[in-house]
XYZ file of C-alpha atoms in Angstrom:
761
model
C 22.533 156.536 -61.338
C 22.116 159.799 -62.048
C 19.406 162.249 -60.836
C 18.298 165.321 -62.455
C 20.400 168.211 -60.980
C 18.377 170.680 -59.297
C 18.489 174.081 -59.677
C 21.677 175.639 -60.039
C 23.958 178.607 -59.619
C 23.466 181.201 -61.758
C 19.981 180.646 -62.885
C 17.164 181.846 -60.801
C 14.651 180.656 -62.668
C 16.396 177.748 -64.008
C 14.459 175.166 -61.702
C 11.011 174.121 -63.454
C 10.195 177.796 -64.178
C 6.500 176.818 -65.595
C 6.716 173.410 -63.283
C 2.993 172.766 -63.197
C 1.735 173.627 -67.114
C -0.096 170.457 -67.253
C -2.030 168.818 -63.524
C 0.121 165.572 -64.053
C 3.657 167.385 -63.320
C 5.313 166.295 -60.439
C 6.534 168.787 -58.457
C 7.248 168.714 -54.359
C 5.775 170.989 -52.338
C 3.654 170.759 -48.780
C 0.261 171.833 -48.557
C -0.078 175.447 -46.977
C -0.647 173.362 -43.685
C 2.314 171.457 -44.110
C 4.496 174.404 -45.233
C 6.009 175.552 -41.945
C 6.788 172.038 -40.592
C 8.888 171.616 -43.567
C 10.471 174.055 -43.533
C 12.653 172.999 -40.438
C 14.734 169.726 -40.384
C 13.768 167.391 -37.384
C 15.795 167.658 -34.527
C 15.816 165.398 -31.243
C 13.295 167.536 -29.501
C 10.302 165.434 -31.524
C 8.969 162.598 -30.514
C 7.312 160.621 -33.477
C 5.154 157.726 -32.751
C 6.430 154.391 -32.850
C 4.932 152.327 -35.719
C 4.066 155.793 -37.480
C 5.323 154.129 -40.955
C 1.799 152.871 -41.208
C -0.529 155.491 -39.823
C -3.008 156.998 -41.645
C -3.602 156.736 -45.213
C 0.013 157.333 -46.447
C 0.227 153.427 -46.195
C -2.246 152.711 -48.526
C -1.832 149.541 -50.579
C 0.518 150.861 -53.680
C -1.411 149.792 -57.614
C 2.127 149.946 -58.830
C 4.792 147.192 -58.756
C 8.308 148.486 -58.572
C 10.125 146.709 -61.663
C 12.728 143.410 -60.813
C 16.089 144.382 -60.059
C 18.412 142.888 -62.699
C 21.710 140.823 -61.387
C 25.018 143.003 -61.606
C 28.500 141.687 -61.462
C 30.185 142.384 -58.566
C 31.138 146.106 -58.384
C 33.061 147.549 -55.003
C 32.510 150.665 -54.122
C 34.297 153.087 -51.398
C 32.642 152.306 -47.962
C 29.971 149.677 -46.338
C 26.868 148.446 -46.771
C 24.310 149.194 -43.829
C 21.859 146.941 -43.397
C 18.254 147.411 -41.274
C 16.010 144.302 -39.802
C 12.436 145.688 -37.883
C 9.851 143.028 -37.566
C 10.598 141.293 -40.670
C 11.120 144.218 -42.902
C 14.654 145.327 -44.416
C 16.077 148.210 -45.381
C 19.883 148.694 -46.679
C 22.155 151.861 -47.966
C 25.811 152.808 -48.018
C 27.649 153.672 -45.285
C 30.791 155.978 -45.021
C 32.171 155.097 -41.870
C 30.770 152.469 -39.218
C 29.479 154.232 -36.957
C 25.902 155.704 -36.157
C 23.687 157.554 -34.023
C 19.803 157.179 -33.667
C 18.201 159.549 -31.362
C 15.126 157.745 -29.192
C 11.605 158.388 -30.829
C 13.451 158.461 -34.270
C 13.567 156.193 -36.951
C 16.919 154.508 -38.160
C 15.804 154.921 -41.838
C 13.003 156.759 -43.457
C 11.610 153.142 -44.359
C 11.533 151.735 -41.063
C 9.550 152.893 -37.860
C 10.611 154.405 -34.557
C 11.245 152.303 -31.521
C 14.094 150.042 -30.419
C 13.248 146.955 -31.966
C 15.692 146.908 -34.797
C 19.226 145.518 -35.683
C 21.647 147.267 -37.609
C 24.082 145.135 -39.617
C 27.926 146.789 -41.280
C 29.452 144.291 -43.829
C 32.193 145.363 -46.048
C 35.795 144.925 -46.608
C 38.877 146.281 -44.716
C 41.625 146.769 -47.710
C 45.248 146.479 -46.874
C 48.307 147.449 -48.637
C 50.558 145.112 -46.249
C 49.679 142.019 -43.783
C 49.724 143.357 -40.412
C 47.968 143.147 -36.749
C 45.002 144.945 -35.560
C 42.892 145.646 -32.541
C 39.318 146.320 -32.661
C 37.631 148.678 -29.637
C 34.027 150.567 -29.618
C 32.289 153.670 -28.015
C 28.421 153.127 -27.952
C 25.643 151.735 -26.252
C 23.489 148.741 -26.682
C 24.904 145.437 -27.977
C 27.943 144.802 -30.322
C 29.794 142.007 -32.080
C 32.285 142.619 -34.617
C 33.901 139.582 -36.910
C 36.715 139.778 -39.144
C 37.029 137.137 -41.552
C 34.124 135.278 -39.877
C 35.405 135.476 -36.649
C 34.047 137.311 -33.627
C 36.899 139.807 -32.634
C 34.958 141.921 -30.100
C 31.715 141.406 -28.417
C 30.724 143.745 -25.720
C 27.387 145.383 -24.661
C 25.916 147.821 -21.621
C 24.849 151.218 -21.379
C 28.365 152.158 -22.234
C 31.007 149.819 -23.774
C 33.792 152.005 -23.901
C 37.140 150.272 -22.860
C 36.935 146.576 -23.917
C 39.684 146.260 -26.330
C 39.867 142.761 -28.855
C 43.304 140.531 -28.892
C 45.447 141.659 -31.564
C 44.238 139.883 -35.329
C 46.520 139.267 -38.263
C 44.812 140.723 -41.107
C 45.882 139.759 -44.563
C 47.154 142.121 -47.553
C 43.811 142.676 -49.101
C 40.202 142.164 -48.756
C 39.783 141.724 -45.367
C 35.485 140.841 -44.642
C 34.370 143.144 -41.988
C 30.815 142.295 -40.235
C 29.691 144.329 -37.336
C 26.102 144.049 -35.984
C 24.802 146.425 -33.375
C 21.496 146.057 -31.531
C 20.363 149.069 -29.664
C 19.419 149.873 -26.388
C 15.965 149.491 -24.894
C 15.642 153.202 -24.068
C 17.901 156.580 -25.100
C 19.577 157.219 -28.221
C 21.296 154.452 -30.035
C 24.776 155.005 -30.846
C 28.065 153.038 -32.085
C 31.280 153.733 -33.302
C 33.600 151.312 -34.222
C 38.024 151.826 -33.590
C 40.932 150.239 -34.507
C 44.539 150.303 -33.943
C 47.602 149.082 -34.557
C 51.679 149.182 -33.594
C 51.283 152.635 -35.652
C 48.919 154.217 -34.387
C 46.450 154.399 -31.303
C 42.423 153.621 -31.392
C 40.546 155.284 -34.256
C 37.890 155.334 -36.666
C 38.196 152.921 -39.176
C 39.686 155.535 -42.200
C 36.468 155.788 -45.114
C 39.326 154.921 -47.664
C 40.114 151.829 -46.275
C 36.528 150.314 -46.509
C 34.911 148.789 -49.267
C 31.526 146.878 -50.290
C 29.954 144.844 -53.141
C 27.340 147.121 -54.825
C 26.041 144.461 -56.869
C 24.351 142.726 -54.043
C 20.460 143.142 -54.834
C 19.005 144.015 -51.606
C 21.275 147.127 -51.465
C 20.728 148.030 -54.933
C 16.949 147.981 -54.243
C 17.576 150.646 -50.900
C 19.295 153.106 -53.227
C 16.713 152.824 -55.893
C 13.713 153.409 -53.420
C 15.851 156.498 -52.456
C 16.570 157.952 -55.533
C 13.055 157.782 -56.027
C 12.158 159.826 -52.744
C 14.713 161.958 -53.559
C 13.597 163.046 -57.200
C 9.835 162.792 -55.892
C 11.334 165.677 -53.652
C 13.756 167.256 -56.394
C 10.959 167.558 -59.015
C 8.596 168.906 -56.489
C 5.630 166.526 -57.314
C 3.447 167.413 -54.665
C 3.308 170.803 -55.798
C 0.455 169.559 -58.024
C -0.012 166.376 -56.360
C -0.392 167.397 -52.711
C -0.003 165.056 -49.276
C -3.288 165.889 -47.697
C -2.983 167.418 -44.620
C -5.397 165.094 -42.800
C -3.516 162.125 -43.417
C -0.241 163.437 -42.057
C 0.146 161.097 -39.170
C 0.998 162.634 -35.862
C 4.597 163.659 -35.197
C 5.526 163.190 -38.492
C 9.272 164.364 -39.463
C 8.755 165.609 -43.075
C 11.685 165.555 -45.657
C 12.818 168.640 -45.262
C 13.012 169.104 -49.239
C 9.510 169.755 -49.203
C 9.504 172.791 -48.268
C 11.734 173.617 -51.423
C 10.733 176.196 -53.353
C 10.933 177.275 -56.794
C 11.736 180.806 -58.635
C 9.506 183.525 -57.937
C 8.306 184.880 -61.062
C 6.181 188.204 -59.956
C 8.938 190.706 -60.919
C 10.608 187.869 -63.974
C 10.347 191.104 -66.388
C 12.037 192.897 -64.230
C 15.049 190.276 -64.097
C 15.116 187.708 -67.302
C 14.606 189.007 -71.045
C 11.609 187.750 -72.895
C 13.585 185.589 -75.453
C 15.599 183.499 -73.107
C 11.955 182.798 -71.080
C 10.916 181.882 -74.500
C 13.815 179.425 -75.101
C 14.250 178.087 -71.837
C 10.338 177.120 -71.732
C 10.438 175.996 -75.443
C 12.961 173.296 -74.497
C 15.118 173.797 -71.202
C 17.379 170.806 -72.081
C 18.742 172.431 -75.553
C 20.236 174.953 -73.020
C 20.947 172.927 -70.325
C 21.571 169.137 -70.710
C 20.935 168.664 -67.080
C 17.545 170.708 -66.656
C 15.240 169.726 -63.938
C 12.768 172.163 -66.011
C 10.757 169.527 -68.301
C 9.741 170.275 -71.552
C 6.210 171.264 -71.711
C 3.704 169.532 -74.245
C 3.171 172.348 -76.863
C 5.531 174.303 -75.218
C 6.947 175.530 -78.702
C 3.906 177.420 -79.690
C 2.887 178.376 -76.056
C 6.230 179.259 -74.994
C 6.250 183.119 -76.957
C 2.845 183.733 -75.180
C 4.107 182.658 -71.685
C 7.073 184.588 -72.034
C 5.343 188.009 -73.301
C 3.220 187.681 -69.979
C 6.197 187.238 -67.662
C 8.032 190.041 -69.298
C 5.018 192.371 -68.452
C 5.918 191.514 -64.553
C 7.906 194.183 -63.673
C 10.244 196.419 -65.708
C 13.903 196.385 -65.967
C 16.031 198.996 -64.428
C 16.662 201.733 -66.419
C 20.282 201.872 -67.161
C 21.602 200.719 -70.677
C 24.285 197.692 -70.846
C 27.299 199.001 -71.412
C 31.002 197.486 -72.516
C 32.765 195.931 -69.884
C 35.935 197.619 -68.615
C 38.755 195.542 -69.740
C 40.572 195.837 -66.045
C 37.141 195.704 -63.824
C 36.731 192.154 -66.514
C 40.403 191.115 -65.985
C 40.063 191.612 -62.138
C 36.841 189.550 -62.115
C 38.349 186.565 -64.199
C 40.911 186.280 -61.429
C 37.935 186.531 -58.439
C 35.951 183.885 -60.426
C 39.408 181.600 -60.302
C 40.209 182.339 -56.882
C 37.057 181.651 -55.476
C 36.434 178.540 -57.193
C 33.266 179.385 -59.300
C 34.892 176.559 -61.489
C 34.175 173.765 -59.710
C 30.347 174.335 -60.380
C 30.408 176.108 -63.441
C 31.866 176.280 -66.319
C 33.697 179.311 -68.083
C 31.148 181.397 -69.692
C 33.115 181.125 -73.074
C 32.957 177.176 -72.995
C 31.086 175.628 -75.380
C 31.612 172.283 -74.262
C 29.017 170.132 -72.268
C 29.534 168.983 -68.709
C 26.446 167.973 -67.249
C 28.238 168.255 -63.715
C 28.890 171.941 -63.871
C 26.472 174.742 -64.772
C 26.718 176.347 -68.018
C 27.760 180.667 -68.155
C 27.552 181.059 -71.724
C 24.254 182.692 -71.866
C 23.970 184.867 -68.579
C 23.888 188.464 -71.215
C 21.267 186.372 -73.037
C 19.345 185.718 -69.698
C 19.746 188.661 -67.640
C 18.358 192.269 -67.817
C 21.004 195.008 -67.009
C 22.020 195.281 -62.850
C 20.122 191.745 -62.757
C 23.092 189.560 -62.662
C 24.940 191.660 -60.279
C 21.855 191.586 -57.858
C 21.184 188.581 -58.200
C 25.016 188.008 -57.366
C 24.701 189.653 -54.132
C 21.699 188.119 -52.639
C 21.008 184.753 -54.475
C 17.946 183.876 -52.557
C 16.259 187.083 -52.597
C 13.681 185.682 -55.391
C 14.888 181.996 -54.574
C 15.503 181.055 -50.897
C 16.028 177.463 -51.461
C 18.242 178.063 -54.204
C 21.666 176.068 -54.939
C 23.499 179.164 -55.503
C 24.994 179.976 -52.005
C 25.655 183.411 -51.344
C 29.652 184.639 -51.377
C 29.111 187.420 -49.346
C 30.445 189.124 -52.284
C 30.914 193.243 -51.813
C 29.611 195.202 -54.441
C 33.111 195.939 -55.763
C 33.448 192.007 -56.232
C 30.161 192.000 -58.048
C 30.849 194.361 -60.478
C 33.813 192.492 -61.667
C 32.576 189.347 -61.619
C 29.728 191.007 -63.675
C 32.643 192.671 -65.761
C 34.196 189.443 -66.660
C 30.984 187.388 -67.257
C 29.632 189.903 -69.430
C 32.286 190.697 -71.493
C 32.822 186.656 -71.957
C 29.351 185.253 -72.438
C 28.884 184.862 -76.257
C 25.784 182.585 -76.349
C 22.887 184.080 -78.257
C 19.139 183.766 -77.957
C 16.927 185.820 -80.848
C 14.073 187.539 -79.401
C 11.346 188.262 -81.708
C 9.778 189.876 -79.306
C 6.346 188.504 -80.290
C 3.779 186.738 -78.045
C 0.300 187.561 -76.396
C 0.630 188.516 -72.831
C -3.204 188.390 -72.199
C -2.986 184.535 -73.550
C 0.075 184.138 -71.888
C -1.598 185.196 -68.352
C -4.666 182.617 -69.152
C -1.994 179.562 -69.868
C 0.024 180.123 -66.892
C -3.303 180.120 -64.610
C -5.243 177.526 -66.594
C -1.724 175.138 -66.748
C -1.639 175.170 -63.350
C 1.947 177.086 -63.246
C 0.981 179.018 -60.106
C 1.402 175.362 -58.334
C 5.120 175.855 -58.347
C 5.312 179.739 -58.962
C 3.560 181.299 -56.598
C 1.332 184.114 -58.067
C -0.998 186.392 -55.563
C -3.274 186.656 -58.595
C -3.199 183.672 -59.948
C -4.497 180.948 -57.886
C -3.013 177.132 -57.596
C -4.639 174.363 -59.499
C -3.638 170.916 -57.879
C -3.889 167.816 -59.862
C -4.439 164.236 -58.027
C -3.462 163.742 -54.623
C -0.227 161.627 -54.560
C -2.000 159.126 -52.575
C -4.899 158.921 -55.201
C -1.783 158.462 -58.031
C 0.060 155.529 -55.789
C -3.223 154.031 -55.187
C -4.703 153.743 -58.472
C -2.468 155.372 -61.262
C -0.499 153.437 -64.159
C 3.377 155.171 -63.031
C 4.232 153.780 -66.570
C 2.453 156.737 -68.154
C 1.620 160.622 -67.873
C 5.189 161.824 -66.834
C 6.861 158.643 -66.268
C 6.287 157.685 -69.938
C 9.089 156.686 -72.337
C 7.486 158.309 -75.428
C 5.075 160.878 -76.313
C 2.413 158.777 -77.166
C 2.214 157.325 -73.528
C 3.056 160.367 -72.450
C -0.285 162.446 -73.715
C -0.534 166.075 -72.399
C 2.349 165.562 -69.620
C 5.521 167.288 -69.584
C 8.465 165.434 -70.470
C 11.073 165.564 -67.810
C 13.662 163.640 -70.115
C 13.945 160.726 -67.682
C 16.200 157.544 -68.189
C 14.992 154.284 -67.352
C 16.706 153.476 -64.235
C 15.064 157.139 -63.121
C 11.701 156.187 -64.247
C 12.218 152.581 -62.538
C 13.231 154.468 -59.518
C 10.076 156.707 -59.142
C 8.366 152.985 -59.665
C 9.589 151.815 -57.187
C 9.071 154.798 -54.558
C 5.411 154.552 -55.443
C 5.345 150.892 -54.675
C 6.943 150.894 -51.183
C 3.881 153.624 -49.938
C 4.493 157.663 -49.275
C 5.506 156.923 -45.311
C 8.973 157.748 -46.053
C 8.212 161.190 -47.128
C 7.293 161.781 -43.607
C 9.882 160.051 -41.911
C 12.915 161.637 -42.544
C 16.322 161.194 -40.842
C 19.303 163.520 -40.622
C 22.168 161.359 -41.931
C 20.366 160.791 -44.930
C 19.074 164.365 -45.957
C 23.141 165.583 -44.894
C 24.130 163.165 -47.630
C 21.744 164.129 -50.290
C 22.725 167.703 -49.051
C 26.226 167.565 -49.525
C 25.517 165.613 -53.179
C 22.732 168.085 -54.065
C 24.827 171.211 -53.023
C 28.006 169.738 -54.859
C 30.040 170.552 -51.739
C 32.785 167.848 -53.107
C 33.599 170.303 -56.015
C 35.271 172.730 -53.787
C 36.230 170.025 -50.933
C 38.402 166.422 -51.100
C 36.240 163.846 -49.079
C 37.363 160.471 -48.298
C 41.007 160.729 -49.785
C 38.855 162.093 -53.117
C 40.126 164.625 -55.179
C 37.798 167.604 -55.437
C 36.208 168.737 -58.855
C 38.215 171.982 -58.705
C 41.580 170.476 -58.103
C 40.555 168.481 -61.280
C 39.666 171.357 -63.738
C 41.597 173.756 -61.791
C 44.054 174.292 -65.116
C 40.771 175.682 -66.859
C 41.354 178.770 -65.342
C 45.095 178.466 -64.764
C 45.463 181.407 -67.011
C 42.959 183.914 -65.207
C 44.743 183.410 -61.377
C 45.929 186.591 -59.898
C 49.496 186.823 -60.461
C 52.415 185.032 -57.634
C 53.590 188.554 -57.070
C 50.428 189.652 -55.353
C 50.423 186.400 -52.994
C 51.484 188.563 -49.965
C 48.126 190.830 -49.833
C 44.977 190.989 -51.499
C 44.009 193.841 -50.172
C 44.887 197.098 -50.238
C 44.185 199.280 -47.373
C 41.138 200.660 -48.173
C 38.710 197.710 -47.620
C 35.803 199.024 -49.991
C 38.791 199.276 -53.351
C 41.667 197.961 -54.931
C 42.468 195.217 -57.513
C 41.963 192.325 -56.218
C 39.929 192.330 -53.148
C 38.713 189.688 -51.225
C 37.115 191.341 -48.167
C 33.671 189.328 -47.557
C 30.720 191.553 -46.491
C 29.599 190.707 -43.511
C 33.156 189.859 -41.692
C 32.881 191.734 -38.599
C 36.646 190.924 -37.488
C 39.806 189.466 -38.621
C 41.854 187.939 -35.581
C 45.722 188.294 -36.052
C 44.966 191.783 -37.677
C 42.867 193.442 -40.083
C 44.095 192.502 -43.264
C 43.468 189.539 -44.993
C 47.104 187.963 -46.002
C 47.007 185.655 -48.802
C 49.262 182.359 -48.335
C 51.195 180.133 -50.820
C 49.199 177.188 -48.995
C 45.728 177.341 -50.267
C 44.488 174.125 -49.587
C 40.895 173.637 -48.335
C 39.563 171.719 -45.459
C 38.625 167.765 -46.756
C 35.218 166.860 -45.403
C 35.997 162.860 -44.367
C 35.696 163.809 -40.415
C 33.445 166.906 -40.360
C 30.809 164.927 -38.742
C 32.912 164.451 -35.828
C 35.441 167.074 -35.884
C 33.333 170.063 -35.677
C 30.573 171.016 -32.921
C 27.181 170.834 -34.803
C 25.929 174.291 -33.339
C 29.381 175.905 -34.337
C 28.925 174.234 -37.961
C 25.519 175.062 -38.486
C 26.496 178.670 -37.870
C 29.110 178.162 -40.474
C 27.104 176.949 -43.039
C 24.536 179.773 -42.791
C 27.396 182.292 -43.017
C 26.446 183.569 -39.211
C 30.147 183.071 -37.917
C 31.751 186.632 -38.399
C 34.861 185.568 -38.938
C 37.215 183.755 -41.214
C 38.902 180.738 -39.737
C 41.048 180.050 -42.761
C 41.896 183.968 -43.186
C 44.777 183.184 -45.526
C 42.797 181.503 -48.184
C 41.477 183.481 -51.412
C 38.658 181.022 -51.421
C 35.771 181.390 -48.799
C 32.452 179.325 -47.291
C 29.457 180.287 -48.815
C 26.250 180.692 -47.114
C 23.628 178.355 -47.687
C 19.956 178.932 -45.885
C 19.161 177.841 -42.245
C 16.788 175.205 -42.751
C 19.662 172.932 -44.860
C 22.571 174.203 -42.683
C 20.927 172.915 -39.908
C 20.240 169.481 -40.811
C 23.477 169.221 -42.605
C 25.265 170.080 -39.512
C 23.434 168.027 -37.268
C 22.927 164.861 -39.624
C 26.788 164.871 -39.759
C 27.185 164.386 -36.479
C 24.703 161.299 -36.117
C 26.045 160.117 -39.123
C 29.591 160.103 -37.120
C 27.887 159.205 -33.868
C 27.740 162.231 -32.125
C 24.553 163.701 -30.684
C 22.972 166.352 -32.976
C 23.709 169.409 -30.281
C 27.292 168.823 -28.469
C 26.933 169.298 -24.789
C 28.200 172.563 -23.262
C 32.326 172.895 -22.767
C 32.906 173.215 -18.907
C 32.012 176.363 -17.369
C 35.557 177.773 -17.021
C 39.179 175.938 -18.023
C 41.335 174.313 -15.627
C 43.607 177.698 -14.792
C 46.990 175.479 -13.829
C 46.456 173.360 -16.989
C 45.874 176.819 -18.774
C 48.793 177.997 -17.346
C 51.006 175.207 -18.641
C 49.633 175.052 -22.162
C 50.613 178.634 -22.688
C 53.978 177.723 -22.169
C 53.851 174.602 -24.211
C 52.166 176.952 -27.274
C 55.488 178.925 -26.819
C 58.819 178.804 -28.283
C 60.920 178.668 -25.217
C 60.626 175.151 -23.833
C 57.280 173.987 -25.532
C 55.871 173.147 -29.261
C 56.422 176.831 -30.950
C 52.514 176.609 -32.071
C 53.007 180.545 -31.940
C 54.889 180.030 -35.210
C 52.177 179.243 -37.088
C 49.073 179.760 -35.336
C 47.854 183.672 -34.304
C 46.667 184.225 -30.997
C 43.790 187.021 -30.548
C 45.624 189.863 -32.561
C 48.846 188.485 -31.773
C 50.212 187.450 -35.253
C 51.933 184.437 -35.655
C 55.572 184.882 -36.000
C 56.915 183.097 -39.642
C 53.623 181.447 -40.669
C 55.053 181.051 -44.427
C 53.847 178.247 -46.454
C 51.923 176.663 -43.174
C 49.562 179.289 -41.265
C 47.053 177.894 -39.441
C 43.636 178.929 -37.334
C 43.848 181.486 -34.653
C 44.111 179.709 -31.329
C 40.949 181.896 -29.764
C 38.357 179.900 -31.517
C 39.601 176.242 -31.918
C 37.829 175.211 -28.584
C 34.410 176.603 -30.181
C 34.831 174.702 -33.404
C 36.345 171.596 -32.448
C 34.643 168.336 -30.580
C 37.639 167.546 -27.762
C 38.218 163.791 -29.249
C 38.820 164.812 -32.751
C 41.173 167.337 -31.079
C 43.023 164.582 -29.023
C 43.338 162.105 -32.509
C 44.676 165.063 -34.703
C 47.158 166.095 -32.098
C 48.212 162.662 -32.051
C 48.581 161.810 -35.567
C 47.962 164.818 -38.228
C 48.754 162.901 -41.198
C 46.013 160.224 -40.542
C 43.258 163.092 -40.285
C 44.651 165.521 -43.001
C 46.896 163.842 -45.859
C 49.091 166.695 -46.591
C 48.970 168.878 -43.766
C 51.497 171.145 -42.610
C 50.906 170.346 -38.871
C 54.049 168.257 -37.408
C 53.305 164.939 -35.037
C 54.592 166.089 -32.006
C 54.177 162.669 -30.389
C 54.888 158.886 -30.688
C 53.702 156.379 -28.784
C 51.928 158.071 -26.185
C 55.332 160.477 -25.251
C 56.184 163.940 -26.694
C 59.619 165.362 -27.200
C 59.226 167.701 -24.468
C 60.209 165.142 -21.504
C 60.051 168.050 -18.454
C 56.467 168.863 -18.876
C 53.912 166.676 -17.268
C 56.256 163.344 -17.402
C 56.359 164.025 -21.595
C 52.941 162.337 -21.388
C 51.564 163.779 -24.634
C 47.737 163.287 -24.084
C 47.799 165.482 -20.502
C 50.291 167.749 -22.357
C 47.482 168.131 -25.331
C 44.814 168.527 -22.440
C 46.766 171.226 -20.992
C 47.043 173.148 -24.476
C 42.932 172.542 -24.803
C 42.512 174.385 -21.712
C 44.745 177.145 -22.442
C 42.839 177.554 -25.751
C 39.586 177.347 -23.627
C 40.324 180.882 -21.954
C 38.628 181.836 -25.676
C 39.148 186.196 -25.699
C 40.779 185.801 -22.527
C 43.325 184.323 -24.123
C 47.230 185.685 -24.228
C 49.706 184.737 -26.261
C 53.220 183.290 -24.955
C 56.235 185.649 -23.879
């Protein structure tokens, strides 16, 4: 089922601009006392009370009855089913990998309690192209049973069950049923990671691309439906109008991070947005964007001119007049639009087709006041901190060029008759509860019935959730599908406790989907959207004759500038050299590949260097609370701690010296051919540039590094990284007896020198 999209990128007013116009509008925001808690995702230091799911009034007997789940035909989907059982209660969700980590004192899912009295069961199929033999092993603590084809192949337990490997078993071509039953230890973090191996590869996690499960199973669909409803409660900001009373929050509650999501600040709307566009948006947002989260408000057609007239009085546009964009600047902007992958999340400004997965840009001229679009591109979060539009660290030069391209090609028109009564609009804004979402200092909030009252005594087939106008009454129309209404009703029937019972792996997965990370990055061998639609901007790409360098000598000017602001330094020189290989890193193994502390800073845009300096594209920045939750959640999903342990205080110097030799061309692996080392540039990277050695160990987890070195192609299909070993032996026999893992460890120690590292002679 598709969820309503949450405010996409170039629309600072897009999400629920007047979200509270009528009191029964569902929009989520914690009360004033909850706001600070909700701003930061949970960390492992919190110790929620065991059994808090049933604490307080949040577990009121719900008056809502969940609609029955209809039968469905078998539908195979990538991943496995993960079921949790706790004291007779069940919960199920899809999982990508055969691993998990639940920090001590936290619940395994939002719908269960903290404690060690739960079990987790992964079920699904391993799909093989050919019949072969495989062995299984596991890392973790607690108790584990692995079954393949109904037969127990591995059973292990203890504080650390690393090391036990099953006998080799024959697995057939096609689907092989697998079941993994995990019981956590009595104390401490619960974690497990299931590995497999064969003659072709050493122990590694089971690849997500070979896993599948039956999506038609009823308990799984119930779990998915509950989560869909919970997510819509957050994305539609229901508690902005229907708050969770502060006194009813249980002690130690881990509040769902999205409850902190704000709405666009309208206090200066008139300086940024044109009155005609605001009136059209208020009257019928779905006419401008099919997937708009902003509802169509009862009576909005009549009231929209007055409300827009009031908002137009809030701030004055900058003095400059709009002028015809310069052709050369527009061409440069089109190349930047194509090179940064804007097409992954947006349709082109001159496109008329509707794509619900992408945000249209045809109305940017009709929407923004002169200079407002430029200011917004330079700082998307200025008026809307939780916007989905990330900060690309654009230079002013780049912003000017993008504005020129968008302004020249956005032909969508909205008539502006300039009518409307600002005084009447202001009164409507106050009386209808618009300030519940769009906070105004001079206008008080007007909360409606609390969420607990809605759950315990309201009809969830009427009001906002009604299918027709008669049943809807004065409530806004969110254009919900039947499946979405059923999901909201199922959530209400389950009670509200899950809103204060969040778990970071699920937050990370919601964020990956919500922020459309797979618009730019492949994941689990599923191609990213940008690659699928790249032909739409093929004619806009910079010419191949400019492939060697997109940056002139002047870092503040030039025809095609790709130097992000805030980039303090580029090792391997001060110029961004563009390579022919423009492949972006896949997200399949991100949770076990990257150290979460580094990942958090990278997602938040705080890393002062560009690891893949040869890419035209760049990683944008997202709000820090979301960055932290994504980084820690992905680590937990793969069975790793949310905070990586510190690296050894100093590398082993004897191994570092060996690693330096191995990195060289004289008797080594010739790493310096493609990898720069501090300011020593790679000798001849050509089509295979690679990250600078100086940053590798601060980015990567050691476990992933070892597996990557053994079999690079298994973890990044299409990589230019060569494979240097086979069956534990490398091609360099005279160093460390040719033992590949020992040689790789020597290179790790060499790279661990950080800024002290020196390139091989």
